[in-house]
Short mmCIF file of C-alpha atoms in Angstrom, two decimals:
data_model
loop_
_atom_site.label_atom_id
_atom_site.label_comp_id
_atom_site.label_asym_id
_atom_site.label_seq_id
_atom_site.Cartn_x
_atom_site.Cartn_y
_atom_site.Cartn_z
CA MET A 1 -0.54 21.37 9.92
CA ALA A 2 0.54 22.59 6.47
CA SER A 3 -1.12 23.46 3.16
CA TRP A 4 1.36 22.12 0.57
CA GLY A 5 0.90 25.45 -1.24
CA MET A 6 -1.81 24.42 -3.71
CA SER A 7 -5.57 24.59 -4.25
CA THR A 8 -6.63 21.00 -4.66
CA THR A 9 -10.12 19.66 -4.12
CA GLY A 10 -11.51 16.30 -3.13
CA THR A 11 -9.71 13.85 -0.88
CA LEU A 12 -6.66 11.61 -0.85
CA HIS A 13 -8.68 8.97 0.95
CA ARG A 14 -10.61 7.21 -1.80
CA PRO A 15 -12.19 3.84 -0.98
CA PRO A 16 -13.64 2.01 -4.01
CA ARG A 17 -17.07 3.33 -4.93
CA ARG A 18 -18.53 0.60 -7.19
CA PRO A 19 -16.42 -2.58 -6.91
CA GLY A 20 -19.45 -4.72 -7.76
CA LEU A 21 -19.83 -2.87 -11.05
CA ILE A 22 -16.23 -3.69 -11.99
CA LEU A 23 -16.87 -7.39 -11.30
CA GLY A 24 -20.02 -7.25 -13.41
CA LEU A 25 -18.15 -5.66 -16.29
CA LEU A 26 -15.47 -8.34 -16.11
CA VAL A 27 -18.14 -11.04 -16.36
CA LEU A 28 -19.80 -9.23 -19.27
CA SER A 29 -16.46 -8.98 -21.06
CA GLN A 30 -16.19 -12.76 -21.06
CA VAL A 31 -19.76 -13.10 -22.29
CA GLY A 32 -18.73 -10.79 -25.11
CA VAL A 33 -15.71 -12.97 -25.85
CA ALA A 34 -17.95 -16.03 -26.05
CA CYS A 35 -20.29 -14.21 -28.46
CA LEU A 36 -17.41 -13.14 -30.68
CA TRP A 37 -16.03 -16.70 -30.70
CA TRP A 38 -19.45 -18.09 -31.65
CA ARG A 39 -20.06 -15.43 -34.34
CA PHE A 40 -16.60 -15.13 -35.92
CA GLY A 41 -14.74 -18.24 -34.81
CA TRP A 42 -11.51 -18.70 -32.90
CA GLN A 43 -9.59 -16.39 -35.24
CA VAL A 44 -11.36 -13.44 -33.56
CA GLY A 45 -12.47 -14.96 -30.26
CA LEU A 46 -9.07 -16.28 -29.17
CA PRO A 47 -7.11 -13.01 -29.53
CA VAL A 48 -9.85 -11.08 -27.73
CA MET A 49 -9.94 -13.65 -24.92
CA VAL A 50 -6.15 -13.48 -24.51
CA ALA A 51 -6.25 -9.67 -24.49
CA THR A 52 -8.92 -9.51 -21.79
CA HIS A 53 -7.12 -12.09 -19.64
CA LEU A 54 -3.83 -10.23 -19.98
CA MET A 55 -5.59 -7.05 -18.87
CA VAL A 56 -6.81 -8.79 -15.70
CA VAL A 57 -3.37 -10.28 -15.01
CA ALA A 58 -1.69 -6.88 -15.42
CA ALA A 59 -4.22 -5.21 -13.13
CA THR A 60 -3.66 -7.93 -10.52
CA LEU A 61 0.14 -7.88 -10.51
CA HIS A 62 1.02 -4.22 -11.14
CA PRO A 63 1.14 -2.39 -7.77
CA ARG A 64 -0.19 0.90 -9.19
CA ALA A 65 -2.90 -0.53 -11.44
CA THR A 66 -6.33 0.96 -10.78
CA LEU A 67 -8.65 -1.27 -12.82
CA PHE A 68 -10.08 -2.96 -9.71
CA CYS A 69 -9.86 -0.07 -7.22
CA PRO A 70 -8.17 3.32 -6.81
CA ALA A 71 -4.56 3.47 -5.62
CA LEU A 72 -2.75 6.47 -4.17
CA ALA A 73 0.81 6.30 -5.54
CA ARG A 74 2.08 9.80 -4.72
CA LEU A 75 0.98 12.93 -2.89
CA PRO A 76 -0.21 15.87 -5.03
CA THR A 77 2.38 18.47 -4.06
CA THR A 78 5.41 20.29 -5.37
CA GLU A 79 6.93 20.71 -1.89
CA ARG A 80 9.90 18.60 -0.78
CA VAL A 81 7.88 16.17 1.30
CA VAL A 82 7.61 12.38 1.25
CA TRP A 83 5.32 9.84 2.89
CA LEU A 84 7.31 6.99 4.46
CA THR A 85 5.41 3.70 4.59
CA ILE A 86 6.81 0.65 6.41
CA ASP A 87 5.31 -2.80 5.70
CA ASP A 88 5.21 -6.21 7.40
CA GLY A 89 5.43 -5.33 11.10
CA PRO A 90 5.34 -5.29 13.95
CA SER A 91 8.70 -7.03 14.27
CA ASP A 92 11.91 -7.05 16.27
CA ASP A 93 12.91 -4.01 14.17
CA THR A 94 9.96 -1.87 15.29
CA ASP A 95 11.49 -0.39 18.45
CA ALA A 96 14.75 0.57 16.74
CA MET A 97 12.86 2.12 13.82
CA LEU A 98 10.73 4.20 16.20
CA GLU A 99 13.89 5.47 17.88
CA LEU A 100 15.36 6.45 14.50
CA LEU A 101 12.20 8.24 13.46
CA ASP A 102 12.14 10.16 16.76
CA ARG A 103 15.81 11.11 16.37
CA HIS A 104 15.13 12.59 12.94
CA ARG A 105 11.77 14.09 13.95
CA ALA A 106 10.23 12.03 11.16
CA ARG A 107 6.83 10.37 10.83
CA ALA A 108 5.74 7.24 8.96
CA THR A 109 2.76 4.97 8.43
CA PHE A 110 3.28 1.36 9.50
CA PHE A 111 1.24 -1.12 7.44
CA LEU A 112 0.85 -3.95 9.94
CA VAL A 113 0.07 -7.66 9.57
CA GLY A 114 -2.90 -8.50 11.77
CA GLU A 115 -1.68 -11.67 13.45
CA ARG A 116 1.76 -10.16 14.07
CA ALA A 117 0.02 -7.19 15.67
CA ARG A 118 -2.02 -9.55 17.87
CA ALA A 119 1.24 -11.18 19.03
CA HIS A 120 2.92 -7.81 19.78
CA PRO A 121 0.24 -5.34 20.93
CA ALA A 122 2.71 -3.22 22.91
CA ARG A 123 4.65 -2.46 19.73
CA VAL A 124 1.46 -1.48 17.95
CA GLN A 125 0.58 0.88 20.79
CA ALA A 126 4.08 2.34 20.71
CA ILE A 127 3.67 3.16 17.01
CA ARG A 128 0.40 4.96 17.72
CA ASP A 129 1.65 6.67 20.90
CA ARG A 130 4.63 8.17 19.06
CA GLY A 131 2.37 9.80 16.51
CA HIS A 132 2.75 7.48 13.53
CA GLY A 133 0.02 6.12 11.28
CA ILE A 134 -1.19 2.51 11.25
CA GLY A 135 -2.53 0.77 8.15
CA ASN A 136 -3.95 -2.62 7.20
CA HIS A 137 -1.58 -5.08 5.48
CA SER A 138 -3.60 -8.34 5.66
CA ALA A 139 -4.00 -10.84 8.50
CA ASP A 140 -1.12 -13.26 7.84
CA HIS A 141 0.63 -11.92 4.70
CA PRO A 142 -0.15 -14.78 2.24
CA ASP A 143 2.36 -13.53 -0.32
CA THR A 144 2.32 -16.60 -2.59
CA ARG A 145 -1.47 -16.83 -2.88
CA PHE A 146 -2.88 -13.38 -2.17
CA TRP A 147 -3.44 -12.74 -5.88
CA ARG A 148 -5.89 -15.66 -6.15
CA LEU A 149 -7.93 -15.27 -2.95
CA GLY A 150 -11.69 -15.42 -3.41
CA PRO A 151 -14.12 -12.92 -1.86
CA ALA A 152 -14.55 -14.79 1.46
CA ALA A 153 -10.82 -15.33 1.97
CA MET A 154 -10.06 -11.74 0.99
CA GLU A 155 -12.63 -10.44 3.45
CA ASP A 156 -11.08 -12.59 6.17
CA GLN A 157 -7.62 -11.15 5.48
CA ILE A 158 -8.77 -7.53 5.48
CA GLY A 159 -11.66 -7.63 7.95
CA ARG A 160 -9.79 -9.68 10.56
CA THR A 161 -6.91 -7.20 10.51
CA GLN A 162 -9.30 -4.26 10.91
CA SER A 163 -10.76 -5.91 14.00
CA ILE A 164 -7.36 -6.72 15.52
CA LEU A 165 -5.87 -3.25 14.98
CA THR A 166 -9.02 -1.49 16.16
CA ALA A 167 -9.11 -3.57 19.34
CA ILE A 168 -5.47 -2.77 20.14
CA THR A 169 -5.42 0.96 19.32
CA GLY A 170 -9.03 2.03 19.71
CA GLN A 171 -8.85 3.53 16.21
CA THR A 172 -9.97 1.95 12.95
CA PRO A 173 -7.35 2.02 10.14
CA ARG A 174 -8.26 3.99 7.04
CA TRP A 175 -5.35 2.97 4.76
CA TYR A 176 -4.63 -0.39 3.14
CA ARG A 177 -1.54 -1.82 1.45
CA SER A 178 -1.93 -4.94 -0.72
CA VAL A 179 0.34 -7.91 -0.07
CA VAL A 180 3.24 -7.73 -2.57
CA GLY A 181 1.24 -4.94 -4.23
CA MET A 182 -1.19 -7.45 -5.77
CA THR A 183 -4.86 -6.49 -6.13
CA ASN A 184 -7.36 -8.96 -7.52
CA PRO A 185 -11.01 -8.25 -8.49
CA PHE A 186 -12.28 -9.01 -4.96
CA VAL A 187 -10.10 -6.57 -3.01
CA GLY A 188 -12.37 -3.63 -3.74
CA LEU A 189 -15.40 -5.31 -2.15
CA SER A 190 -13.67 -5.53 1.24
CA LEU A 191 -12.08 -2.10 0.99
CA LYS A 192 -15.47 -0.50 0.39
CA ARG A 193 -17.02 -2.49 3.24
CA HIS A 194 -14.40 -1.25 5.71
CA GLY A 195 -13.91 2.27 4.33
CA LEU A 196 -10.29 1.60 3.40
CA ALA A 197 -8.28 3.42 0.73
CA ARG A 198 -5.46 1.61 -1.06
CA VAL A 199 -1.94 3.01 -0.91
CA ALA A 200 0.66 2.05 -3.53
CA TRP A 201 4.10 3.72 -3.85
CA SER A 202 6.33 5.69 -6.18
CA ALA A 203 9.76 4.87 -4.67
CA ARG A 204 11.04 1.47 -3.51
CA GLY A 205 14.37 -0.25 -2.96
CA PHE A 206 13.36 -3.95 -2.79
CA ASP A 207 14.46 -4.07 0.84
CA GLY A 208 12.11 -6.95 1.63
CA VAL A 209 14.47 -9.42 -0.07
CA ASN A 210 18.18 -10.11 0.32
CA CYS A 211 20.01 -6.88 -0.36
CA ARG A 212 22.78 -4.43 0.53
CA PRO A 213 21.73 -1.17 2.22
CA ASP A 214 23.71 1.01 -0.20
CA GLN A 215 22.00 -0.65 -3.19
CA VAL A 216 18.58 -0.17 -1.63
CA LEU A 217 19.28 3.48 -0.86
CA ALA A 218 20.39 4.11 -4.45
CA ARG A 219 17.19 2.56 -5.83
CA ILE A 220 14.95 4.56 -3.50
CA THR A 221 16.64 7.93 -3.85
CA ARG A 222 16.64 7.89 -7.65
CA ASP A 223 12.82 7.93 -7.47
CA ILE A 224 12.48 10.47 -4.66
CA ALA A 225 10.64 13.59 -5.80
CA PRO A 226 8.15 15.94 -4.13
CA GLY A 227 5.18 13.91 -2.92
CA ALA A 228 6.86 10.50 -3.24
CA ILE A 229 5.36 7.60 -1.32
CA VAL A 230 8.28 5.46 -0.18
CA LEU A 231 7.93 1.71 0.36
CA LEU A 232 10.07 0.25 3.15
CA HIS A 233 9.93 -3.00 5.13
CA GLU A 234 10.77 -4.23 8.58
CA GLY A 235 11.71 -7.62 9.98
CA ALA A 236 13.24 -9.06 6.80
CA ALA A 237 15.51 -12.07 7.26
CA HIS A 238 18.55 -10.20 5.91
CA GLY A 239 18.51 -7.95 8.97
CA HIS A 240 19.30 -4.68 7.16
CA ASN A 241 15.97 -2.85 7.44
CA VAL A 242 16.97 -0.65 10.37
CA ALA A 243 20.23 0.36 8.67
CA ILE A 244 18.36 1.16 5.46
CA LEU A 245 15.93 3.42 7.32
CA ALA A 246 18.83 5.17 9.08
CA GLN A 247 20.60 5.88 5.79
CA LEU A 248 17.41 7.07 4.10
CA LEU A 249 16.50 9.44 6.95
CA ALA A 250 20.00 10.93 6.84
CA TRP A 251 19.70 11.39 3.06
CA LEU A 252 16.29 13.05 3.36
CA ASP A 253 17.64 15.45 5.98
CA ALA A 254 20.62 16.32 3.78
CA GLU A 255 18.39 16.93 0.75
CA GLY A 256 15.93 19.10 2.64
CA TYR A 257 12.95 16.72 2.55
CA ARG A 258 10.33 16.53 5.29
CA THR A 259 8.19 13.50 6.09
CA VAL A 260 4.41 13.83 6.17
CA VAL A 261 1.56 11.54 7.14
CA PRO A 262 -1.93 12.13 5.69
CA ASP A 263 -4.09 13.21 8.60
CA GLU A 264 -6.21 10.42 10.06
CA ASP A 265 -8.99 12.80 11.07
CA VAL A 266 -9.26 15.46 8.36
CA GLN A 267 -10.32 14.34 4.90
CA ARG A 268 -9.09 17.16 2.64
CA ASP A 269 -6.01 16.76 0.44
CA THR A 270 -4.26 19.70 2.07
CA SER A 271 -4.52 18.32 5.63
CA ILE A 272 -1.41 16.49 6.79
CA VAL A 273 0.62 15.84 9.87
CA THR A 274 4.23 16.92 9.46
CA ALA A 275 7.28 15.97 11.38
#
């Protein structure tokens, strides 16, 4: 355990508190648009309608937007520590990544896809047994339509994954990562229901798409700073995810960074598990 050398209060783990209120305010905003249109005509109503719709679109697509629910994008510390997060598993890369993490005495949180976890329970258990964190990353990763899922479909994606991961590990995930970073107005309802806190990121290399490891490493490392949350992937078709993790771990070692994982059991900001 470590203290990060600061006197913070509160908690890193922040599930949405009033997601229903946000939905109500969004509805009221459109009622207000209608009233302005009726009172002052389209010259006023149309610009206001466009502005409110653009606000919703931005909050849906931007991975660190917090209009619909809180998002943890970095750890509050000045120490040379980072939180490694690995999305989209389990996959054929999982075992090799676990070996790399062990070799570097590093820790990470794996944000797992529910149905992939159901198909590979031994890999999920291996992640947990080696001391890494496990988070919720939807049931079947609907990347092209996640942004427009309604409340029932969103609850299926998040709630089904909670059930699958809990059944495999015996522990209920507390962290959630949105598919492609998208977060629509209904995400918060499910996160509150399941006690999940949303995790964004502050450093990424776009390693989920076709890429070269050296390019990915350059993109990630330029954004590494104390408390960075690093977004990585596994199982991408390009086949470079293991090599990217290997290069990043070597870079972190050379630069004197440690990896940390927010403690699953202790709620305070200053409670972490270190490698």
